Coordinates of C-alpha atoms in Angstrom, one line a residue:
M496 CA 71.8 78.7 143.4
Q497 CA 74.3 80.0 141.3
N498 CA 76.5 77.7 143.4
H499 CA 74.3 74.6 141.9
L500 CA 75.3 75.4 138.1
P501 CA 76.6 73.0 136.5
T502 CA 80.6 73.3 135.2
N503 CA 79.8 71.4 132.4
A504 CA 77.7 73.0 129.6
E505 CA 77.1 69.7 127.9
V506 CA 74.8 68.4 130.8
A507 CA 72.2 71.1 129.6
F508 CA 71.9 69.9 126.1
D509 CA 68.5 68.5 127.1
W510 CA 67.6 71.3 129.4
N511 CA 64.0 73.2 129.1
A512 CA 63.7 76.7 129.7
D513 CA 62.5 76.6 132.9
E514 CA 65.7 74.7 134.1
Y515 CA 67.2 77.8 133.4
T516 CA 65.0 80.4 134.9
P517 CA 65.6 79.9 138.8
F518 CA 69.1 81.1 137.9
Y519 CA 68.1 84.7 136.3
T520 CA 65.4 84.8 139.1
E521 CA 67.8 84.9 141.6
L522 CA 70.2 87.5 140.4
L523 CA 66.6 89.5 139.1
N524 CA 65.9 89.3 142.9
S525 CA 69.3 90.3 144.3
D526 CA 70.1 93.5 145.8
L527 CA 72.6 95.6 143.2
N528 CA 74.6 98.5 144.3
Q529 CA 77.9 100.5 144.1
E530 CA 79.1 98.2 146.8
N531 CA 78.3 94.5 145.1
A532 CA 77.9 95.2 141.8
H533 CA 81.3 93.5 141.2
Q534 CA 80.1 90.4 142.7
W535 CA 76.5 90.6 141.0
L536 CA 78.3 91.1 137.8
A537 CA 80.7 87.8 138.1
Q538 CA 77.3 85.9 138.8
W539 CA 75.8 87.1 135.9
T540 CA 78.7 86.4 133.7
R541 CA 79.0 82.9 134.7
L542 CA 75.5 82.2 133.8
A543 CA 75.8 84.0 130.9
D544 CA 78.9 82.0 129.6
F545 CA 77.2 78.7 130.8
A546 CA 74.1 79.5 128.7
G547 CA 76.2 80.8 125.7
E548 CA 78.4 78.0 125.4
V549 CA 75.5 75.6 125.5
G550 CA 74.0 77.1 122.4
S551 CA 77.5 77.4 120.8
K552 CA 78.1 73.6 121.2
L553 CA 74.4 72.9 119.8
Y554 CA 75.4 75.1 117.0
V555 CA 78.3 73.7 116.2
A556 CA 76.9 70.1 116.5
T557 CA 74.4 71.1 113.4
T558 CA 77.2 72.3 110.9
V559 CA 79.9 69.5 111.6
D560 CA 77.0 67.3 110.2
T561 CA 74.1 68.5 108.7
N562 CA 72.1 65.2 108.9
D563 CA 72.5 64.8 112.6
E564 CA 68.8 64.6 113.3
I565 CA 69.4 64.5 116.9
A566 CA 71.3 67.9 117.1
E567 CA 69.2 69.2 114.6
K568 CA 66.1 68.7 117.1
R569 CA 68.1 70.1 120.1
F570 CA 69.2 72.9 118.5
K571 CA 66.0 74.1 117.0
K572 CA 64.7 73.6 120.7
F573 CA 67.0 76.0 121.7
L574 CA 66.1 78.7 119.2
N575 CA 62.5 78.1 119.7
E576 CA 62.3 77.3 123.4
I577 CA 65.2 78.5 125.4
Y578 CA 66.8 81.4 123.4
P579 CA 63.7 83.5 123.9
V580 CA 63.8 82.9 127.5
L581 CA 67.3 83.5 127.7
M582 CA 66.9 87.0 125.5
M583 CA 64.0 87.9 128.0
N584 CA 65.8 87.4 131.1
E585 CA 69.2 89.3 129.7
D586 CA 67.1 92.2 128.8
M587 CA 65.9 92.0 132.4
L588 CA 69.2 92.0 133.8
K589 CA 70.2 94.6 131.7
R590 CA 67.6 97.0 132.6
K591 CA 68.4 96.1 136.6
L592 CA 72.4 96.9 135.8
L593 CA 71.2 100.2 134.1
A594 CA 68.4 101.1 136.7
S595 CA 71.2 100.5 139.6
G596 CA 73.1 103.2 139.0
A597 CA 76.3 101.9 139.9
D598 CA 79.7 103.3 138.3
I599 CA 81.9 101.0 136.5
P600 CA 84.5 102.3 134.8
E601 CA 85.9 99.1 133.3
L602 CA 82.4 98.7 131.9
A603 CA 82.0 102.1 130.2
I604 CA 81.9 100.5 126.7
P605 CA 79.9 97.4 127.3
M606 CA 77.5 100.1 129.3
R607 CA 77.0 101.8 126.1
N608 CA 76.1 98.9 124.2
I609 CA 74.3 97.4 127.2
R610 CA 71.8 100.9 126.8
G611 CA 71.7 100.3 123.1
D612 CA 70.3 96.8 123.4
V613 CA 67.8 97.9 125.8
E614 CA 66.4 100.3 123.3
L615 CA 66.5 97.8 120.6
F616 CA 64.8 94.9 122.4
R617 CA 61.4 94.1 121.7
E618 CA 59.8 90.7 122.9
E619 CA 58.1 90.0 119.6
N620 CA 61.3 89.9 118.1
L621 CA 62.4 86.9 119.9
S622 CA 60.4 84.4 118.0
L623 CA 61.8 86.2 114.3
F624 CA 65.2 85.9 115.6
S625 CA 64.6 81.9 116.3
E626 CA 62.8 81.5 112.9
E627 CA 65.7 83.4 111.4
G628 CA 68.1 80.8 112.9
E629 CA 66.0 77.7 111.6
L630 CA 66.1 79.2 108.1
S631 CA 69.9 79.2 108.3
M632 CA 70.0 75.6 109.1
E633 CA 67.7 75.2 106.6
Y634 CA 70.2 77.3 104.1
D635 CA 73.2 75.1 105.5
K636 CA 71.5 71.7 104.5
V637 CA 71.0 73.3 100.9
I638 CA 74.2 74.1 100.1
G639 CA 76.0 71.3 102.3
A640 CA 74.3 68.7 100.4
Q641 CA 75.6 69.9 96.7
T642 CA 77.8 67.7 95.1
I643 CA 78.9 66.7 91.7
T644 CA 80.4 63.6 90.0
W645 CA 84.0 64.4 88.7
D646 CA 86.4 61.7 87.5
G647 CA 83.9 59.0 88.6
E648 CA 83.6 60.3 92.0
E649 CA 81.1 62.1 93.9
I650 CA 82.9 65.3 95.3
T651 CA 81.4 68.3 97.4
L652 CA 81.8 71.8 95.6
P653 CA 84.6 73.1 97.6
Q654 CA 86.6 70.5 96.4
V655 CA 86.0 71.7 92.7
Q656 CA 88.9 74.2 93.8
L657 CA 91.5 71.3 93.3
T658 CA 90.5 71.1 89.5
L659 CA 90.3 74.7 89.2
K660 CA 94.0 74.8 90.1
E661 CA 94.8 72.5 87.2
S662 CA 96.7 73.7 84.1
D663 CA 94.3 72.0 81.7
R664 CA 91.9 74.9 80.6
N665 CA 89.2 72.6 79.1
R666 CA 88.8 70.5 82.6
R667 CA 88.5 73.9 84.3
E668 CA 85.7 75.1 82.2
Q669 CA 84.1 72.0 82.4
I670 CA 84.2 71.5 86.1
W671 CA 83.5 75.2 86.8
R672 CA 80.1 74.9 84.7
M673 CA 79.4 71.7 86.2
A674 CA 79.6 73.4 89.7
E675 CA 77.5 76.3 88.8
E676 CA 74.7 74.0 87.0
R677 CA 74.7 72.4 90.8
R678 CA 74.5 75.6 92.4
L679 CA 71.7 77.1 89.7
A680 CA 69.7 73.6 90.7
D681 CA 69.0 75.0 93.8
K682 CA 67.9 78.6 93.0
P683 CA 64.5 77.8 93.4
A684 CA 64.8 76.1 97.2
L685 CA 67.0 79.3 98.2
D686 CA 64.6 81.8 96.5
G687 CA 61.9 80.6 98.6
L688 CA 64.3 80.9 101.5
W689 CA 65.4 84.3 100.7
K690 CA 61.6 85.6 100.7
K691 CA 61.2 84.1 103.9
F692 CA 64.5 85.9 105.6
M693 CA 63.1 89.4 103.7
G694 CA 59.7 88.9 105.5
L695 CA 61.3 88.3 109.0
R696 CA 63.8 90.9 108.5
K697 CA 61.1 93.5 107.6
Q698 CA 59.1 93.0 110.6
M699 CA 62.1 93.2 112.5
F700 CA 62.6 96.6 112.1
A701 CA 59.0 97.7 112.0
N702 CA 58.5 96.0 115.6
V703 CA 61.4 98.5 116.7
G704 CA 59.8 101.7 115.0
L705 CA 62.8 102.4 112.4
A706 CA 63.0 103.4 109.2
D707 CA 64.8 100.4 107.7
Y708 CA 66.5 97.0 108.2
R709 CA 70.0 98.9 107.8
E710 CA 69.2 101.3 110.7
F711 CA 67.9 98.2 113.0
Q712 CA 71.3 96.1 112.0
W713 CA 73.4 99.1 112.6
K714 CA 72.4 99.4 116.0
L715 CA 72.1 95.6 116.7
K716 CA 76.0 95.5 115.7
H717 CA 76.8 98.3 118.4
R718 CA 78.2 100.6 115.2
Y719 CA 78.6 103.5 117.1
D720 CA 81.5 104.4 115.9
Y721 CA 80.8 104.8 112.4
T722 CA 77.9 105.5 110.0
A723 CA 76.6 104.1 106.9
Q724 CA 77.5 106.8 105.2
D725 CA 81.1 106.2 106.1
A726 CA 80.5 102.5 105.0
L727 CA 79.6 103.8 101.5
A728 CA 82.8 106.1 101.0
F729 CA 84.9 103.3 101.7
N730 CA 83.3 101.1 99.0
K731 CA 83.7 104.6 96.9
A732 CA 87.6 104.8 97.9
V733 CA 87.6 100.9 96.8
E734 CA 86.2 101.9 93.4
E735 CA 88.8 104.5 93.1
V736 CA 91.9 103.1 94.4
V737 CA 91.7 99.2 94.7
V738 CA 89.6 98.5 91.1
P739 CA 92.2 99.8 88.8
V740 CA 95.3 98.0 90.3
A741 CA 92.8 95.0 90.4
A742 CA 92.4 95.1 86.8
R743 CA 96.1 95.5 86.0
L744 CA 96.9 92.2 88.2
Y745 CA 93.9 90.6 86.5
E746 CA 95.3 92.1 83.0
R747 CA 98.8 90.6 84.1
R748 CA 97.3 87.1 84.9
R749 CA 95.7 87.3 81.4
K750 CA 98.8 87.7 79.4
R751 CA 100.4 85.0 81.4
L752 CA 98.4 82.8 80.8
G753 CA 98.0 83.4 77.1
V754 CA 94.2 83.8 76.8
A755 CA 91.9 86.2 75.2
S756 CA 90.4 87.0 78.1
L757 CA 89.9 86.0 81.7
R758 CA 87.1 83.9 82.1
P759 CA 85.9 82.6 85.6
W760 CA 87.7 79.6 85.7
D761 CA 91.0 81.4 85.0
I762 CA 91.5 82.9 88.5
L763 CA 92.7 80.0 90.7
V764 CA 95.4 78.7 88.4
D765 CA 98.8 79.3 88.4
P766 CA 99.0 82.0 85.9
D767 CA 102.4 80.3 84.7
N768 CA 100.6 76.9 84.6
H769 CA 102.6 75.7 87.4
P770 CA 101.2 72.7 89.3
A771 CA 98.6 73.9 92.2
L772 CA 100.3 74.3 95.2
K773 CA 100.1 71.5 97.2
P774 CA 100.7 72.1 100.9
Y775 CA 100.2 68.9 102.9
E776 CA 98.7 65.2 102.1
T777 CA 96.5 64.9 105.1
V778 CA 94.5 67.0 107.6
E779 CA 97.0 65.6 110.4
E780 CA 99.8 67.0 108.6
L781 CA 98.1 70.6 108.2
E782 CA 97.3 70.4 111.8
N783 CA 100.7 69.7 113.0
T784 CA 102.4 72.0 110.3
M785 CA 100.6 74.6 111.7
A786 CA 101.7 74.4 115.1
T787 CA 105.1 74.7 114.1
L788 CA 104.3 77.8 111.8
F789 CA 102.5 79.2 115.0
D790 CA 105.4 78.3 117.2
R791 CA 107.5 80.2 115.2
V792 CA 105.3 83.5 114.7
D793 CA 105.0 83.5 118.4
P794 CA 106.0 81.0 121.3
Q795 CA 102.7 82.2 123.4
L796 CA 100.5 82.0 120.6
G797 CA 102.0 78.7 119.2
G798 CA 100.8 77.1 122.8
Y799 CA 97.3 78.3 122.3
Y800 CA 97.3 76.5 119.3
H801 CA 98.8 73.7 120.8
T802 CA 95.7 73.6 123.5
M803 CA 93.1 73.5 120.9
M804 CA 95.1 70.5 119.6
N805 CA 95.3 68.8 122.6
E806 CA 91.8 69.6 123.7
E807 CA 90.1 68.5 120.5
L808 CA 89.1 71.8 119.6
L809 CA 89.7 71.5 116.0
D810 CA 87.4 70.1 113.1
L811 CA 89.3 71.0 109.9
D812 CA 88.5 68.4 107.2
N813 CA 85.8 68.5 104.3
R814 CA 83.0 65.6 104.4
K815 CA 79.6 65.4 102.7
G816 CA 77.0 66.8 104.9
K817 CA 79.2 69.0 106.7
A818 CA 78.2 72.8 106.7
P819 CA 79.9 75.3 104.2
G820 CA 82.4 77.8 105.3
G821 CA 84.6 78.4 108.2
Y822 CA 84.2 79.3 111.4
C823 CA 85.6 80.2 115.0
T824 CA 83.3 80.4 117.7
S825 CA 83.9 80.3 121.5
Y826 CA 83.1 78.3 124.1
P827 CA 83.0 80.9 127.3
N828 CA 81.9 78.5 130.0
I829 CA 85.3 76.7 129.6
K830 CA 87.2 79.8 128.0
R831 CA 88.1 78.2 124.9
P832 CA 87.8 78.9 120.8
F833 CA 86.7 76.1 118.6
I834 CA 87.6 76.3 114.9
F835 CA 85.6 74.7 112.1
M836 CA 86.4 74.4 108.3
N837 CA 86.4 72.6 105.1
A838 CA 89.8 71.4 104.4
V839 CA 90.5 69.9 100.7
G840 CA 94.4 70.1 100.2
V841 CA 94.9 73.5 98.8
H842 CA 96.1 76.6 99.9
D843 CA 93.4 78.3 100.8
D844 CA 93.1 75.9 103.5
V845 CA 96.1 77.2 105.0
Q846 CA 94.9 81.0 105.0
T847 CA 92.0 79.7 106.4
L848 CA 93.4 78.1 109.4
L849 CA 95.8 81.4 109.8
H850 CA 92.7 83.6 110.0
E851 CA 90.6 81.2 112.0
G852 CA 93.5 80.9 114.2
G853 CA 93.7 84.8 114.5
H854 CA 90.3 84.5 116.2
A855 CA 91.3 82.0 118.5
F856 CA 93.9 84.2 119.4
H857 CA 91.6 86.6 120.7
V858 CA 89.3 84.3 122.4
F859 CA 92.7 83.0 124.6
E860 CA 93.9 86.6 125.1
S861 CA 90.6 88.2 126.3
A862 CA 90.1 85.0 128.4
N863 CA 91.2 87.2 131.5
L864 CA 88.6 89.7 131.4
P865 CA 86.7 89.3 134.5
Y866 CA 83.0 90.1 132.7
S867 CA 81.6 88.6 129.6
Q868 CA 80.1 92.0 128.5
Q869 CA 83.8 92.8 128.0
K870 CA 84.1 90.2 125.6
D871 CA 81.7 91.7 123.0
V872 CA 84.2 92.3 120.8
P873 CA 83.6 94.6 117.7
M874 CA 83.3 92.6 114.4
E875 CA 85.7 95.0 112.6
F876 CA 88.4 94.4 114.9
A877 CA 88.0 91.1 115.6
E878 CA 88.5 90.5 111.9
V879 CA 91.9 92.3 112.3
A880 CA 92.9 89.7 114.6
S881 CA 92.3 87.2 111.9
M882 CA 93.9 88.8 109.2
S883 CA 96.7 90.1 110.7
M884 CA 97.7 86.7 111.4
E885 CA 97.6 85.7 107.6
L886 CA 100.0 88.3 107.1
I887 CA 102.0 87.9 110.1
G888 CA 102.5 84.2 109.3
A889 CA 103.2 84.6 105.8
P890 CA 107.0 84.5 106.0
Y891 CA 106.8 81.2 107.8
L892 CA 105.3 79.1 104.8
S893 CA 108.4 77.9 103.6
K894 CA 109.7 74.7 105.0
S895 CA 112.8 76.3 106.0
N896 CA 110.9 78.2 108.5
G897 CA 108.8 75.6 109.8
G898 CA 105.8 75.9 107.2
F899 CA 104.7 73.9 103.9
Y900 CA 106.7 74.9 101.0
S901 CA 109.9 75.2 98.8
D902 CA 110.8 78.9 98.8
A903 CA 109.8 79.4 95.6
D904 CA 106.6 77.8 96.6
A905 CA 106.2 79.8 99.5
N906 CA 106.8 83.1 97.3
R907 CA 104.0 81.7 95.3
A908 CA 101.6 81.2 97.9
R909 CA 102.3 84.7 99.3
V910 CA 101.3 86.3 95.9
E911 CA 98.7 84.3 95.6
H912 CA 97.4 85.7 98.9
L913 CA 98.4 89.4 98.3
E914 CA 96.6 89.5 95.1
G915 CA 93.5 88.2 96.6
M916 CA 93.7 91.0 99.3
I917 CA 93.5 93.5 96.2
Q918 CA 90.9 91.6 94.5
F919 CA 89.0 90.6 97.7
W920 CA 88.3 94.4 98.7
G921 CA 86.3 94.6 95.3
Y922 CA 84.6 91.9 96.1
M923 CA 83.6 93.0 99.6
S924 CA 82.3 96.0 98.0
V925 CA 80.1 93.9 95.9
V926 CA 78.5 92.3 98.5
D927 CA 78.2 95.2 101.1
M928 CA 76.9 97.5 98.4
F929 CA 74.5 94.9 97.5
Q930 CA 73.1 94.9 101.1
H931 CA 72.9 98.4 101.4
W932 CA 70.8 98.4 98.4
I933 CA 68.6 95.4 99.6
Y934 CA 67.9 97.0 102.7
T935 CA 66.7 100.5 101.4
H936 CA 64.7 98.6 98.8
H937 CA 63.3 95.9 100.8
D938 CA 60.4 95.3 98.8
L939 CA 62.0 95.4 95.4
A940 CA 64.7 93.4 96.9
T941 CA 62.4 90.8 98.3
D942 CA 62.1 89.7 94.6
P943 CA 65.2 87.4 93.7
V944 CA 65.4 88.4 89.7
A945 CA 65.7 92.3 90.8
C946 CA 68.8 90.7 93.5
D947 CA 70.4 89.1 90.2
D948 CA 70.4 92.2 88.1
Q949 CA 71.6 94.6 91.0
W950 CA 74.3 92.0 91.8
A951 CA 75.5 91.6 87.7
E952 CA 75.6 95.7 88.0
L953 CA 77.6 96.1 91.4
W954 CA 79.9 93.1 89.7
S955 CA 80.4 95.1 86.9
R956 CA 81.6 98.3 88.8
Y957 CA 83.8 96.3 91.4
M958 CA 85.3 93.3 89.6
V959 CA 86.6 94.5 86.2
G960 CA 88.8 92.0 84.2
I961 CA 86.9 88.8 84.4
D962 CA 84.5 88.2 81.3
Y963 CA 81.2 86.9 82.2
T964 CA 80.1 87.2 78.7
G965 CA 77.6 84.3 77.8
L966 CA 77.7 83.3 81.7
E967 CA 75.2 86.0 82.7
Q968 CA 72.7 83.5 84.6
F969 CA 75.7 82.1 86.6
L970 CA 76.8 85.4 87.3
G971 CA 73.5 86.5 88.3
N972 CA 73.3 83.5 90.5
R973 CA 76.6 84.2 92.5
W974 CA 75.1 86.4 95.4
R975 CA 72.9 83.1 96.7
R976 CA 76.4 81.1 97.5
Q977 CA 77.5 84.0 99.9
L978 CA 76.4 82.8 103.0
H979 CA 76.5 86.1 104.8
I980 CA 73.9 87.8 102.8
F981 CA 71.5 85.0 103.6
Q982 CA 72.8 84.1 107.3
I983 CA 74.7 87.5 108.7
P984 CA 73.1 90.3 106.9
F985 CA 75.4 93.4 106.6
Y986 CA 78.3 91.3 108.0
Y987 CA 80.9 92.0 105.5
I988 CA 82.0 95.4 105.6
E989 CA 84.1 94.3 108.7
Y990 CA 86.6 92.7 106.3
G991 CA 87.2 95.4 104.1
L992 CA 87.9 97.6 107.1
A993 CA 89.9 95.0 109.0
Q994 CA 91.9 94.1 105.7
L995 CA 93.1 98.0 106.2
G996 CA 93.7 97.5 109.7
A997 CA 95.8 94.4 109.1
A998 CA 97.7 95.7 106.4
Q999 CA 98.9 98.3 108.7
V1000 CA 99.8 95.9 111.3
W1001 CA 101.6 94.0 108.8
A1002 CA 103.5 97.1 107.6
N1003 CA 104.6 97.8 111.2
S1004 CA 105.8 94.1 111.5
L1005 CA 108.1 94.6 108.8
K1006 CA 109.7 97.0 110.6
N1007 CA 109.8 95.6 113.8
Q1008 CA 108.0 92.4 114.3
A1009 CA 108.5 91.9 117.7
G1010 CA 106.8 95.1 118.8
A1011 CA 103.7 94.9 116.4
L1012 CA 103.2 91.3 117.7
A1013 CA 103.3 93.1 121.3
D1014 CA 100.8 95.5 120.1
Y1015 CA 98.5 92.8 118.4
R1016 CA 98.4 90.8 121.6
K1017 CA 97.9 94.3 123.8
A1018 CA 95.0 95.1 121.7
L1019 CA 93.2 91.5 121.7
A1020 CA 93.7 91.6 125.4
L1021 CA 91.2 94.7 125.6
G1022 CA 88.4 92.9 124.4
G1023 CA 85.5 94.7 124.1
T1024 CA 86.6 97.2 126.5
A1025 CA 88.0 100.3 124.1
K1026 CA 85.8 102.3 121.2
L1027 CA 86.8 100.7 117.7
P1028 CA 89.1 103.3 116.9
D1029 CA 91.4 103.0 119.8
L1030 CA 91.1 99.1 119.5
F1031 CA 93.1 100.0 115.9
K1032 CA 95.3 102.4 117.4
T1033 CA 96.3 99.8 120.3
A1034 CA 97.1 97.7 117.6
G1035 CA 99.3 100.2 115.8
A1036 CA 96.6 100.9 112.9
K1037 CA 93.8 103.3 112.1
L1038 CA 90.1 103.0 111.0
A1039 CA 90.0 104.4 107.9
F1040 CA 87.5 105.3 105.3
D1041 CA 89.2 107.5 103.2
S1042 CA 91.2 107.0 99.6
Q1043 CA 94.8 108.1 101.1
T1044 CA 95.2 105.5 103.8
L1045 CA 93.7 102.5 101.7
A1046 CA 96.2 103.8 98.7
D1047 CA 99.3 103.7 101.6
S1048 CA 98.6 99.7 102.1
V1049 CA 97.3 99.1 98.9
D1050 CA 100.6 100.4 97.3
L1051 CA 102.7 98.3 99.7
I1052 CA 100.9 95.1 98.8
E1053 CA 101.3 96.1 94.8
R1054 CA 104.8 96.4 95.7
T1055 CA 105.4 93.3 97.8
I1056 CA 103.7 91.3 95.0
Y1057 CA 106.4 92.1 92.4
Q1058 CA 109.5 92.1 94.6
L1059 CA 107.9 88.4 95.3
D1060 CA 107.1 87.7 91.6
P1061 CA 108.7 90.3 89.5
A1062 CA 108.0 88.5 86.2

């Protein structure tokens, strides 16, 4: 039967659930023992990769055009009719594998995850996951439709960044307020979605008999190598170590701008009122220059990127109706990544493509692992792959090294990135601590007004130096634009831990770039076959939650900022 599985996932875009069932039934009815376990796992992998790619491509279609009714209909059908059937069959296959008693050393870590999945699985949650997926699509549609009229043209809110980098402070303030008013207009719609999300999530953890949704997500995300208390300890370290450094950098910016207080529309502009960095004129130029940059970083990584260009696995430009944000997903059936982003002509686009490129390289490097279960990479390490590439790629931003800028502008870009790292840790803690509060105060947090207040309180602790006086309604509303809070709950601490890991990989590269890249690629090739601390260690880093390890990296970042920009 497996021989009849199509090679092209696109032929299954309109399949019904019963067209998948015979393939699962064959595997479930097959003998499974120590002798044939590898063959059986190979067949399961082929089926899982095929079904996974169908789901990925159907999702991608809804994000590249949120107004595509056919794509929306197909993905909703997949979520509501097919996904639950696939998950039920996957659960039965996992139970069959565990019951077989087969000893497969290379699956030690995946088997740990499988045991956890089986413990957590409840059939009644499948429909809730499907409903959650539909709510996520609604969120994308609300955010994707947000535009304002500026200088006589309709622009998307990501395009507002262009004006926020201009030297004219009055224009920056005007467009900032217009964008925030536009976001505020969608508050009722987003609040309605929020209450639905929270209702679904409460039912999910209740169905499993757990204390709260935080415990549910910890198990769902296979967080076996650190605890919620470790995450809280890391956020405490951020407050102790990073917030004072960020405050110094914000004060330095305030003085250089010559303003009485640093307002939210003063954050993106160059502090010396230089024109905004303009890395490229067209998306084609962005794509091609990045190819040269990756070639310079490492020829093999550059080869991966050229493959993506040649096979049209990049969707980079921003346009009306496109979902917000950026991501890299995988098409496991063809062993390829796909990068989605919203490029508008700012340096953030370059950083995003470096970041998502790191994710893509992870897909390529781990593609040779034989079983799909081995490719379930902990997201804390997946983000090391992406954030390390931002740092390792930074020396190649100048045109003399194959990049986009003059040497002076390349230094500006690097300073902007490094300052952003320091400032991001504080924001990461706001988002993560906010979610710890939400899901240990579930009923209270179902009220969006309570969320507004909690967000503002956390902001005052972790984002010291930005003056929101008189803008409190906009600050309270800011959590609604953070898609992770709505769509990918508890996915944010990964960025903070990974940024610390990436800073350590970068520190290694300053001493020996070839060696650091070799360790980086060796770690990516492990996929999900090692524990999280061991993945970090292979990459030349340490999974850490303490103040001292964080301080070492923060000191390096701050020193480098002053070396590149001593003014």
